[in-house]
Coordinates of C-alpha atoms in Angstrom, one line a residue:
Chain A
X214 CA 134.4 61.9 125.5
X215 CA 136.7 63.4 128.4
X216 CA 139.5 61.9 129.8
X217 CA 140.4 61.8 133.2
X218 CA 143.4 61.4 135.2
X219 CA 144.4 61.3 139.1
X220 CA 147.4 60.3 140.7
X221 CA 148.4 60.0 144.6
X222 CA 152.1 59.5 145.5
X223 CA 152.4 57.2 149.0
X224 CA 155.9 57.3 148.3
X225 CA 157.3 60.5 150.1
X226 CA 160.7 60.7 147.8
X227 CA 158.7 60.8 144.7
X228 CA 156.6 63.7 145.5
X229 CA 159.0 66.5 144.2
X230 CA 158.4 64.9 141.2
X231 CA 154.2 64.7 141.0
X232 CA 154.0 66.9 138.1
X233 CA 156.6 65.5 136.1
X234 CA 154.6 62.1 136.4
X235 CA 151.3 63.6 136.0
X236 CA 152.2 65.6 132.8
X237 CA 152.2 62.6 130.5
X238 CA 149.4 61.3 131.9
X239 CA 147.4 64.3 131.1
X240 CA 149.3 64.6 127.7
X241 CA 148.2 61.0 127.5
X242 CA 144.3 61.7 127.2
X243 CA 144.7 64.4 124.9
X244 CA 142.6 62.7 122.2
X245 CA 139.9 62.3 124.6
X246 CA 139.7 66.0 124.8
X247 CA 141.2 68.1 123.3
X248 CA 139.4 71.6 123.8
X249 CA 140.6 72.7 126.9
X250 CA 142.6 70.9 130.3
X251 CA 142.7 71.3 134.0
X252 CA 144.3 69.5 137.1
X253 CA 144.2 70.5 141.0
X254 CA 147.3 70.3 143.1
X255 CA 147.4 69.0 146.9
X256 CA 151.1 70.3 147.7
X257 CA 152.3 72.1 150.6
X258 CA 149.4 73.2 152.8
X259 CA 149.0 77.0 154.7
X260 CA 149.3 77.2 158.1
X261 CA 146.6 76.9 160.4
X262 CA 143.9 80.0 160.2
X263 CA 145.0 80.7 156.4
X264 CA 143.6 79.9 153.3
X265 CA 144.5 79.9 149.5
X266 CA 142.9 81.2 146.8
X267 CA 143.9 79.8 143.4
X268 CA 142.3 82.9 140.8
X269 CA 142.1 83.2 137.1
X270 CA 141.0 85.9 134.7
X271 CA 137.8 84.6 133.2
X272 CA 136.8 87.9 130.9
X273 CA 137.2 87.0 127.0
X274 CA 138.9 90.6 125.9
X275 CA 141.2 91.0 129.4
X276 CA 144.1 88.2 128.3
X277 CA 144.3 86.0 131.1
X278 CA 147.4 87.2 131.4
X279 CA 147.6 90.3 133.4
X280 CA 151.4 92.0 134.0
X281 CA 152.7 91.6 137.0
X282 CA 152.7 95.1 137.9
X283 CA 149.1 95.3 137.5
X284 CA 148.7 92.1 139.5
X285 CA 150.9 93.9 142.3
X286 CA 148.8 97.2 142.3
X287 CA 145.3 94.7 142.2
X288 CA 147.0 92.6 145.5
X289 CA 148.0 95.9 147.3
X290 CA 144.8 97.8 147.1
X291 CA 143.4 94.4 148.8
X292 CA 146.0 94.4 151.2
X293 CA 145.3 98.1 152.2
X294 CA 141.4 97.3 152.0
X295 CA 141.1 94.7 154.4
X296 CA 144.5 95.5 155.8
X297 CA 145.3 92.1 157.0
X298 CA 147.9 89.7 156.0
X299 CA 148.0 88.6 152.6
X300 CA 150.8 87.2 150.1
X301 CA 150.4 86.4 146.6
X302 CA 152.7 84.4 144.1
X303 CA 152.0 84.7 140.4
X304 CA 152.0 81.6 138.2
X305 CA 152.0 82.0 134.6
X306 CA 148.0 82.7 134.4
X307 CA 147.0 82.3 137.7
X308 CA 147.6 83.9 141.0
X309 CA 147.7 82.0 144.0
X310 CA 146.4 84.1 147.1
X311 CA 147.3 83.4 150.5
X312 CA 145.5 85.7 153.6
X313 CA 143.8 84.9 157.1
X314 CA 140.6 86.8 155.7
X315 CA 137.6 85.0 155.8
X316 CA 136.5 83.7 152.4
X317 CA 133.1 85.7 152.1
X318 CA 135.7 89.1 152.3
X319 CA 137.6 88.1 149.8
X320 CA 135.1 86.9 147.8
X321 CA 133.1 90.1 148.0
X322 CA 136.1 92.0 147.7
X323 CA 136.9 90.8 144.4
X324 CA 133.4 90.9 143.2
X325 CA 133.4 93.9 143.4
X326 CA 136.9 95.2 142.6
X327 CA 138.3 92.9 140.4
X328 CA 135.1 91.4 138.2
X329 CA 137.1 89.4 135.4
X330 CA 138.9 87.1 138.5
X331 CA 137.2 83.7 138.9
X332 CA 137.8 82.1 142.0
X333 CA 139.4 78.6 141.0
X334 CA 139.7 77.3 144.1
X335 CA 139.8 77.5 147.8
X336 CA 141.5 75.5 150.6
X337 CA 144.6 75.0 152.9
X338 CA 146.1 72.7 149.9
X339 CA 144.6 72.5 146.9
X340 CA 145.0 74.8 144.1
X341 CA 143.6 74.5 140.4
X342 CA 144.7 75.8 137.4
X343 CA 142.7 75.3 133.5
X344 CA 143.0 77.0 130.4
X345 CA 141.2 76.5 127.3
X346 CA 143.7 74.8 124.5
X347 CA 145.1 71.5 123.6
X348 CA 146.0 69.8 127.3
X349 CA 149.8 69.7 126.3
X350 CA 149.7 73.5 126.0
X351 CA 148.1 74.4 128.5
X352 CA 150.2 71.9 131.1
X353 CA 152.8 73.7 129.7
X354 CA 151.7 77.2 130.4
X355 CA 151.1 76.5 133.8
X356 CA 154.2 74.7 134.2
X357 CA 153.0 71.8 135.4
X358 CA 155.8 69.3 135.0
X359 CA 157.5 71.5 137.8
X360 CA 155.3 71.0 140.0
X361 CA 155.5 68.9 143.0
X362 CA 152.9 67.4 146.0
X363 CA 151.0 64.3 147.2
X364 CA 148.4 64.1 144.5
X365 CA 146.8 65.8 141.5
X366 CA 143.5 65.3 139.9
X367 CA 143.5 66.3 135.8
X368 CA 140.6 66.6 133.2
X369 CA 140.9 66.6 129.4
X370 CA 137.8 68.0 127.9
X371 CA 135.4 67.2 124.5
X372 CA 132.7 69.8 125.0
X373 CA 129.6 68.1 124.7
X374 CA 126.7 70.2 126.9
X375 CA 128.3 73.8 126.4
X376 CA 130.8 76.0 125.6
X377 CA 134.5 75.8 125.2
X378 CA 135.8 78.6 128.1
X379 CA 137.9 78.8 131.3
X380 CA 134.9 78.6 133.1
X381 CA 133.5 75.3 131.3
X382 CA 136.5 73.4 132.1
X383 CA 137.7 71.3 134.7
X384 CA 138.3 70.3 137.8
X385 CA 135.4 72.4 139.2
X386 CA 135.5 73.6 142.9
X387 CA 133.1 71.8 145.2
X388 CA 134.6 73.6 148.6
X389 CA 137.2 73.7 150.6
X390 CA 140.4 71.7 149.3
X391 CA 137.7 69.5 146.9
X392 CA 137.4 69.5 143.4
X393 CA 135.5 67.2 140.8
X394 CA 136.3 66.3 137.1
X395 CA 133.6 64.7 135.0
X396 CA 133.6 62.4 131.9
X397 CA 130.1 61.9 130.5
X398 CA 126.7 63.5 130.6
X399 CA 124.0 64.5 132.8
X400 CA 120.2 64.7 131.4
X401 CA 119.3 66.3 134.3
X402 CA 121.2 68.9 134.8
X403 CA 118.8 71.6 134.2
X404 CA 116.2 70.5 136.5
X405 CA 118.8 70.0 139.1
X406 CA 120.1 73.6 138.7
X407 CA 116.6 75.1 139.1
X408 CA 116.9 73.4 142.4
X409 CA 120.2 74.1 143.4
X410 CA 119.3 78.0 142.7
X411 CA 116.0 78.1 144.9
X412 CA 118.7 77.1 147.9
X413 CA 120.6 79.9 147.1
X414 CA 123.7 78.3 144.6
X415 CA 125.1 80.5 141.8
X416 CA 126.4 79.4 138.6
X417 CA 129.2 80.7 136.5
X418 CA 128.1 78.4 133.5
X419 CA 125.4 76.1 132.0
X420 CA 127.8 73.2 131.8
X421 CA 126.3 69.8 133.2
X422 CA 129.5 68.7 135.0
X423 CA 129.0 72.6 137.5
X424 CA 126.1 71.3 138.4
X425 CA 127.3 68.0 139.6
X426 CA 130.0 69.9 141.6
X427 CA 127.4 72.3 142.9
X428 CA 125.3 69.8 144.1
X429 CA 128.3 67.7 145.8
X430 CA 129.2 70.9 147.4
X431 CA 125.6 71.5 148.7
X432 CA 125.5 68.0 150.3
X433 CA 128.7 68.5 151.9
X434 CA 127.2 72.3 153.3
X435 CA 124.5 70.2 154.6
X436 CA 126.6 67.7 156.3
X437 CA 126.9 64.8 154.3
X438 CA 130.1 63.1 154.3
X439 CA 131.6 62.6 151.2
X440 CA 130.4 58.9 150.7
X441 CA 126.8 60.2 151.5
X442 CA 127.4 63.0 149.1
X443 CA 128.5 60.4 146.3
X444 CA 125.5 57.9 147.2
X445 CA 122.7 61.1 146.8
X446 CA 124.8 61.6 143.4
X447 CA 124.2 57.9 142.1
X448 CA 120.2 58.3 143.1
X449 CA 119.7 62.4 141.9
X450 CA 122.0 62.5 139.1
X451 CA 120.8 61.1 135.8
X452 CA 123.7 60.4 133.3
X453 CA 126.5 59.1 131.9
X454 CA 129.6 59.6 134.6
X455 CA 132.8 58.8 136.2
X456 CA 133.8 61.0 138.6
X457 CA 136.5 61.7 140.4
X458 CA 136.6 63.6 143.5
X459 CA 139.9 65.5 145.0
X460 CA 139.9 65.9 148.4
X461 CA 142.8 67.3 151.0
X462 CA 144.1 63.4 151.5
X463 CA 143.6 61.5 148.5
X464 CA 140.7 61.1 146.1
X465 CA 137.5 59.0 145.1
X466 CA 136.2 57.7 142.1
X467 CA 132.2 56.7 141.6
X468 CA 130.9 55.1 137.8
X469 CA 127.2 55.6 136.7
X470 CA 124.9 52.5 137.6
X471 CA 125.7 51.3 134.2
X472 CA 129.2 52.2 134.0
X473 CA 128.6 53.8 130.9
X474 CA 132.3 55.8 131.1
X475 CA 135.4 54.5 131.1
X476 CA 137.8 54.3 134.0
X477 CA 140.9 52.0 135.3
X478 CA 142.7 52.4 138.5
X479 CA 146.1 51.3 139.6
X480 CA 148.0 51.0 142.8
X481 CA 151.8 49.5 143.7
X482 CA 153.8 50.4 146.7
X483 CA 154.9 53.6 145.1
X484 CA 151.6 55.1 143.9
X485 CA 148.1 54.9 143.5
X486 CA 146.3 56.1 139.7
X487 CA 143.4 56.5 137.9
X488 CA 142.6 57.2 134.4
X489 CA 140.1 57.0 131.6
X490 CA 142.4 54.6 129.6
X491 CA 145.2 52.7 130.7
X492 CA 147.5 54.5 128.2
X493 CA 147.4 57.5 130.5
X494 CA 149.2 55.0 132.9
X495 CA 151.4 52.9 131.6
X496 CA 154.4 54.9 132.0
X497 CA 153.8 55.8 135.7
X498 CA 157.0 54.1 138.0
X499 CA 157.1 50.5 138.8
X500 CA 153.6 50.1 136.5
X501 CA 154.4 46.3 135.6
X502 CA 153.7 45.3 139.3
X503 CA 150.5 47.3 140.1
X504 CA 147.1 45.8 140.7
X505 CA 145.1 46.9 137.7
X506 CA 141.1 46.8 137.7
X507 CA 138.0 49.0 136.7
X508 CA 135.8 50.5 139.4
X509 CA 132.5 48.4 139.1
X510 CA 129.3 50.5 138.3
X511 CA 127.7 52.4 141.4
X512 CA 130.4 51.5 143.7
X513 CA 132.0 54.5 145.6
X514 CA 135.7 53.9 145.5
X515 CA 137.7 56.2 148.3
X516 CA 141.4 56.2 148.4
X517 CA 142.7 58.4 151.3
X518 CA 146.3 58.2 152.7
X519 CA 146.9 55.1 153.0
X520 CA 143.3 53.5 153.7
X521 CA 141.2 52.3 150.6
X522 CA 137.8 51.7 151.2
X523 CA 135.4 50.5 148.9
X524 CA 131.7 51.5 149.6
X525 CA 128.9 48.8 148.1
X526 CA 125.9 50.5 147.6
X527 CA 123.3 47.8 147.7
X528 CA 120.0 50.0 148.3
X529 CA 120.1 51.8 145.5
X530 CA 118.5 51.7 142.6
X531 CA 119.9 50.2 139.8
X532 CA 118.1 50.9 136.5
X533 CA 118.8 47.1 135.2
X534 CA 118.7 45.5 139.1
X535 CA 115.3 43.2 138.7
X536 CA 113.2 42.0 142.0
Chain B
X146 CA 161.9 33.1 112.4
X147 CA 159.7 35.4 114.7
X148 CA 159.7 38.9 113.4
X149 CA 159.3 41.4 115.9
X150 CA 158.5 45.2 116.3
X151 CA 158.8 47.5 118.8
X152 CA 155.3 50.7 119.3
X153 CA 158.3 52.8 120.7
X154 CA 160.1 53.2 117.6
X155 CA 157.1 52.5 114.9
X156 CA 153.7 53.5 114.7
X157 CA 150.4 51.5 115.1
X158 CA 149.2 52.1 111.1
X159 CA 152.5 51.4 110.4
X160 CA 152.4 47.9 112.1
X161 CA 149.0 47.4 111.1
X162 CA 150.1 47.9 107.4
X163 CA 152.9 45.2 107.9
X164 CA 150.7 42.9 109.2
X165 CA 147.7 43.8 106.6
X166 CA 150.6 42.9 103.9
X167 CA 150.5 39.5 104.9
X168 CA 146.6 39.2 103.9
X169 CA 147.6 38.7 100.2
X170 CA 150.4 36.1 101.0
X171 CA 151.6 34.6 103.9
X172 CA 155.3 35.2 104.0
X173 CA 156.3 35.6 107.9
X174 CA 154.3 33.7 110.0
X175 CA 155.0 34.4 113.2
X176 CA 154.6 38.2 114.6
X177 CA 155.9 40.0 118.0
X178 CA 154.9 43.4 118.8
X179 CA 156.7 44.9 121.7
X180 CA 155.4 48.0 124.0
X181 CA 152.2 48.2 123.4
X182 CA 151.7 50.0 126.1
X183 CA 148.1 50.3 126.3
X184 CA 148.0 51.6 122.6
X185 CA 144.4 51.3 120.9
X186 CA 143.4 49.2 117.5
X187 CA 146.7 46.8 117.7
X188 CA 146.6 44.2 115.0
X189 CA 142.9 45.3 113.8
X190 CA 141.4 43.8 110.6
X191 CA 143.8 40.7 110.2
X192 CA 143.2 38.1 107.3
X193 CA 145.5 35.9 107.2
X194 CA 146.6 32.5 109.6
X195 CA 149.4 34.2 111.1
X196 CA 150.7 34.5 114.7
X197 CA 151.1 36.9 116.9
X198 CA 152.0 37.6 120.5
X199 CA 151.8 41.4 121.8
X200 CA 153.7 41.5 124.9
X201 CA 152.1 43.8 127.7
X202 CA 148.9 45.5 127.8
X203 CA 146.8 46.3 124.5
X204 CA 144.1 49.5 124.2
X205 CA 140.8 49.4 123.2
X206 CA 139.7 47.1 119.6
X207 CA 142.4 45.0 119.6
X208 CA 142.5 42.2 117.5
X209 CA 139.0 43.8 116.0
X210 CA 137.2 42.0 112.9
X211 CA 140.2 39.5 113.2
X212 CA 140.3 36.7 110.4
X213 CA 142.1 33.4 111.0
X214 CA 144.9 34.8 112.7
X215 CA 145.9 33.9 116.5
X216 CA 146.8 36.6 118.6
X217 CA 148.1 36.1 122.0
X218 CA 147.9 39.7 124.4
X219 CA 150.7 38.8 127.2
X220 CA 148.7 41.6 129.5
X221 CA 145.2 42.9 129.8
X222 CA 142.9 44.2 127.3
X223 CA 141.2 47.6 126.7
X224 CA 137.6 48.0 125.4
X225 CA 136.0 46.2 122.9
X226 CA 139.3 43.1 122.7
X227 CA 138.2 41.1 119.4
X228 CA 135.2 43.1 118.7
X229 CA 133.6 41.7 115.0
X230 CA 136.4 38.8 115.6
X231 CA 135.0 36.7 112.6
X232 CA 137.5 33.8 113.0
X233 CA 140.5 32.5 114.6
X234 CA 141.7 33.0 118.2
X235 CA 142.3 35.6 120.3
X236 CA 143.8 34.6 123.6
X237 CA 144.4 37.4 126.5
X238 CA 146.7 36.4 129.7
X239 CA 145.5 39.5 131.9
X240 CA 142.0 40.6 132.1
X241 CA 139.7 42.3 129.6
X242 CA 137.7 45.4 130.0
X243 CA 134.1 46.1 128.9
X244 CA 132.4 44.4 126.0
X245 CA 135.2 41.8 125.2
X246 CA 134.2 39.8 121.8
X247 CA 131.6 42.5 121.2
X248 CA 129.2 42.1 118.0
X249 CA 131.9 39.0 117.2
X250 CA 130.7 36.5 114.5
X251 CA 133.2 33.7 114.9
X252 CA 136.2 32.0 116.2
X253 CA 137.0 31.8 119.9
X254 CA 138.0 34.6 122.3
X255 CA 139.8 33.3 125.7
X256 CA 140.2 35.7 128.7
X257 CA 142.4 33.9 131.3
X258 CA 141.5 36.7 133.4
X259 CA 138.2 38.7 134.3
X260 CA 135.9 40.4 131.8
X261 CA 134.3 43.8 132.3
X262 CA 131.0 44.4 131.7
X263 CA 129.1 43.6 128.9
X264 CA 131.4 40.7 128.1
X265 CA 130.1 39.4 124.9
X266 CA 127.4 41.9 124.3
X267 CA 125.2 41.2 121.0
X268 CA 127.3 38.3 119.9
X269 CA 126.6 36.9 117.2
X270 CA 128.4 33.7 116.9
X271 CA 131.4 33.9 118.8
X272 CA 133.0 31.6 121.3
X273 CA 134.3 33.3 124.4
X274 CA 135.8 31.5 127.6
X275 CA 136.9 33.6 130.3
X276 CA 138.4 32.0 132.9
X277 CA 137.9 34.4 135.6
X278 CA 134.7 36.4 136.5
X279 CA 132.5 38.7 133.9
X280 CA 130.9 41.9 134.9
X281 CA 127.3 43.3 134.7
X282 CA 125.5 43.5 131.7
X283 CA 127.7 40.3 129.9
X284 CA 125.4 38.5 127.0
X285 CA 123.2 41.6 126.9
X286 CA 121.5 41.0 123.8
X287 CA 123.7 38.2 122.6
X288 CA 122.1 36.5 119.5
X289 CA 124.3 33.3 118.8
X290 CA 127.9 31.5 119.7
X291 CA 128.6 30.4 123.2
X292 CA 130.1 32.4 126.6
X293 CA 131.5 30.4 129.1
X294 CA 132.3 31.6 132.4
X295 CA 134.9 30.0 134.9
X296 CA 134.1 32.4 138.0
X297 CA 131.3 34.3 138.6
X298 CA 128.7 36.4 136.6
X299 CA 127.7 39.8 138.0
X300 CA 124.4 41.6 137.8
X301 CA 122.0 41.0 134.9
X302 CA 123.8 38.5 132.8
X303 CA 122.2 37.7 129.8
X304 CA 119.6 40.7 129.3
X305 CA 117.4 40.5 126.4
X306 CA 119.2 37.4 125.3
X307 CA 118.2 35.8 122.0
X308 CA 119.6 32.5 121.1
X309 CA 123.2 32.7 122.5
X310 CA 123.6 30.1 125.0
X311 CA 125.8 31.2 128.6
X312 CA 127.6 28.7 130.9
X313 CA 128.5 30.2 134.5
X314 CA 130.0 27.7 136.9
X315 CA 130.2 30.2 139.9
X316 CA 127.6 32.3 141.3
X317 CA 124.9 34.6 139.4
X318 CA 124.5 38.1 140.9
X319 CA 121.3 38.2 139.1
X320 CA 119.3 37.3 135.5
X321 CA 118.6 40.0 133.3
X322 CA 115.0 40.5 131.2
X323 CA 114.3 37.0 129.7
X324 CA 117.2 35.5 130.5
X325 CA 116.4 31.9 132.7
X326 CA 118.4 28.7 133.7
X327 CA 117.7 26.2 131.5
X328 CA 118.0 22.3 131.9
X329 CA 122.1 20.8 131.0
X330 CA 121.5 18.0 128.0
X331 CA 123.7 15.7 127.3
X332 CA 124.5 18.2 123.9
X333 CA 124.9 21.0 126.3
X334 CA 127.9 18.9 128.2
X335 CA 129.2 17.5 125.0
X336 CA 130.0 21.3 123.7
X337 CA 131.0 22.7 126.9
X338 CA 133.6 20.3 127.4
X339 CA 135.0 20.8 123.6
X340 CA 134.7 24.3 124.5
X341 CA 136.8 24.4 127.5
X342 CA 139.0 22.1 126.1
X343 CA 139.9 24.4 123.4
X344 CA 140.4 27.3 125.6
X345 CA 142.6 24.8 127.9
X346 CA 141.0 24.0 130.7
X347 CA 140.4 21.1 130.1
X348 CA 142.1 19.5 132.7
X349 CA 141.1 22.6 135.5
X350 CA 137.2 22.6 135.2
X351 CA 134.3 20.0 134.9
X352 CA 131.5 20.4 133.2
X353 CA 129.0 19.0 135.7
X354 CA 130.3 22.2 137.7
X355 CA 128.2 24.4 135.4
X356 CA 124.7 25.5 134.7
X357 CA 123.6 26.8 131.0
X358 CA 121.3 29.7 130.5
X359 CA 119.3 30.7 128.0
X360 CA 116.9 32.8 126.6
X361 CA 112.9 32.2 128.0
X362 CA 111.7 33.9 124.5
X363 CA 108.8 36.1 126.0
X364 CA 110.4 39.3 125.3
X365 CA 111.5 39.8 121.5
X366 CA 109.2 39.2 118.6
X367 CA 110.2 35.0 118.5
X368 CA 109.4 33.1 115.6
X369 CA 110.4 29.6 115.7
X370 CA 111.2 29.1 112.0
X371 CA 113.9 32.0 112.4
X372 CA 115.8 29.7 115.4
X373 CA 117.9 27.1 115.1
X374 CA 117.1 23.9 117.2
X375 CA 115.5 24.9 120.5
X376 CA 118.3 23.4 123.3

């Protein structure tokens, strides 16, 4: 199972209120997965020439809770290090870095001097937080409902391919200010990250659904636009999927050639959703007058302030598509 | 007298178990149930001829392995509406997501809407009338019963068919394996009309408007002896 949830506000007033809209909605898909949770948050972006780091404790015996002390003395040594400008704010289990080094640094920095901190995510807006635990919980312990922004992208997970851990959950990173969350299966996935490590990638698990992000963040490296990136996903990935894609202005959503997976997407004047079941929605504002539908199979659905575009994708192959 | 219950303030087994009550003995006839709100396996497993209108959108299995009872769904449907529907009427205003009627061995299933895919995958006697479009996949391995479609059928409509027989007045996106167009007889009009006349269009569509496919028989194991009569 899985259960996936996304929401962009085009309403401007509603925004303070994003996570106390979202919340439910991740509540919502709960039974679809209940091992562990994650959602990304577009809010207020850093200025120009600065970048954030979203970074949680990934080590099994350090609790992902460090004391804020310790998290002070961690910050200043990597103040004094690379003695540029840097600000931190600590969130319940994650830190949210903000500095005009350049991500390699930091990266390398923190390899180095701070091993158990997994780089959630990394970007001008977005910042994602996960936890292992029932989705209510772990919404809670990142105080999600208090959070505001344009849009957020959630994941409820069922571990199916591998193990229950920080790591293993979603929304996974796929570069700057994207993320991707993942409701199905890949059969591939092993194959795929044999070819993703000859070109240099690194993996943090042996979950299916890192790969996926891995390879979207590859195409994009290469120069792909995001569509492109989505269409070399329907013909290389081999699966079971919905995905859905953050991105710095909205979000897209793409369904397996079959549309094996579940999704339904809404949009009103107020708001536009998506979710694996329409129970994750149906308390959103002003629901009874939305447009209601399901992506169709293979068709790349993009949804970026304000401009909607949906992307046929005639050439490719469909397994069922007969000549 | 309409009894009516509200999914706010009482849970689905516990409506469920009202309405299962009425199996034995019919003693309220006519049923409400009020914000739904996308809730799964409303009014699942009903036996009895009773009515009942659910007003706003239902989850996934509603109406499932229904029994004589009529069941309107004032909004859309999740997964699987009237799955194993074995007889009776199932009638949903709004659309209906993937594999509507599924596995269904009777009665008639009415989607005013559109149908996901897989509308009316391996049925197996069923009736179903949508009166909007159906997605991919729809009759995939559908053994017996009817599907009529008002609109359009999308991509590989009746793959591996065996002896259900599909009506599509709009456009075909494209035939699955074994599935072909077939010839209309006078029979096929005859039931096409009753058909839409009991879903209630009647008066909207014409049969002549339609064409009827079927299975071409090359791909499972046929034997004729195991068919009804060849139409």
């Amino acid at each position: 199972m899985c259960g996936i949830v996304g929401l962009y506000l085009k309403e401007p007033t509603l925004q303070p209120q994003l996570g106390a809209l979202f919340e439910p909605m991740l509540a919502a898909m709960a039974d679809r997965g209940p091992d562990s949770a994650g959602f990304a948050r577009y809010g207020d972006e850093a200025p120009e020439g600065t970048i954030k780091f979203t970074l949680q404790s990934s080590s099994p015996t350090e609790p992902a809770k460090e004391s804020g002390q310790r998290v002070a003395e961690r910050m200043e040594a990597m103040r004094n290090v690379l003695d540029q400008e840097l600000t931190w704010t600590q969130h319940a289990e994650a830190i949210v870095l903000r500095t005009d080094v350049d991500e390699q640094t930091v990266k390398a920095w923190l390899r180095e001097q701070w091993p158990e901190a997994t780089v959630m995510s990394v970007g001008r807006r977005i910042e994602i937080y996960k936890g292992v635990g029932h989705p209510r919980i772990v919404a809670r312990r990142h105080g999600l409902a208090g959070l505001g922004g344009s849009h957020m992208i959630g994941h409820t997970r069922m571990a199916t391919e591998s193990g229950v851990t920080l790591c293993g959950s979603h929304p996974f990173t796929t570069g700057r200010d994207l993320c991707l969350v993942h409701n199905g299966s890949l059969s591939n996935h092993n194959t795929l990250r044999r070819r993703l490590q000859y070109q240099g990638h690194s993996f943090e698990t042996d979950n299916d659904s890192e790969v996926a992000a891995t390879y979207l963040a590859w195409r994009l490296q290469e120069g792909d636009t995001l569509t492109q990136a989505l269409e070399g996903a329907l013909v290389d990935l081999d699966g079971f999927f919905t995905f859905t894609v953050g991105t710095r202005d909205g979000f897209a959503v793409v369904r397996d050639p079959i549309a094996c997976k579940p999704a339904v997407m809404a949009e009103n004047d107020a708001l536009v959703a998506v979710a694996s079941e329409y129970r994750a929605l149906a308390h959103l504002p002003d629901i009874e007058n939305a447009a209601v539908w399901e992506p169709k199979p293979a068709r790349i659905f993009v949804w970026e302030q304000g401009a909607a575009t949906t992307l046929g994708s005639r050439n490719l192959p469909h397994t069922f598509r007969r000549a | 007298m309409m009894r009516t219950v509200s999914l706010e303030t009482h849970s689905v087994r516990q409506v469920n178990q009202w309405l299962h009550e009425q199996n034995a003995k019919l003693e309220e006839e006519n049923w409400q149930i009020t914000e739904p709100q996308g809730r799964h396996a409303l009014a699942c497993g009903l036996d009895q001829a009773l009515k009942l209108t659910i007003d706003g959108h239902a989850g996934y299995y509603c109406a499932g392995m229904n029994k004589q009872a009529e069941v309107v769904i004032e909004g859309s449907a999740g997964v699987g509406v009237a799955e194993n529907m074995m007889s009776g009427t199932v009638r949903v205003r709004g659309n209906a997501s993937q594999c509507a009627g599924a596995t269904a061995h009777g009665g008639l299933l009415v989607i005013e809407g559109d149908a996901g895919a897989r509308c009316g995958i391996a049925m197996k006697g069923v009736d179903i009338v949508v009166g909007g479009n159906v997605g991919p996949m729809s009759g995939f391995m559908a053994q017996a019963g009817r599907l009529v479609v008002c609109g359009n059928a999308d991509e590989a409509l009746g793959d591996s068919l065996y002896e259900a027989r599909l009506y599509v007045r709009g456009t075909v996106e494209s035939l699955g394996a074994d599935c072909e167009e077939k010839n209309m007889t006078p029979e096929d009009q005859t039931e096409l009309a009753e058909l839409l006349h009991a879903a209630g269009y009647r008066n909207t569509f014409r049969t002549e408007e339609f064409r009827v496919y079927g299975s071409a028989r090359r791909l499972y194991n046929f034997q004729i002896d195991q068919a009804g009569p060849d139409r």
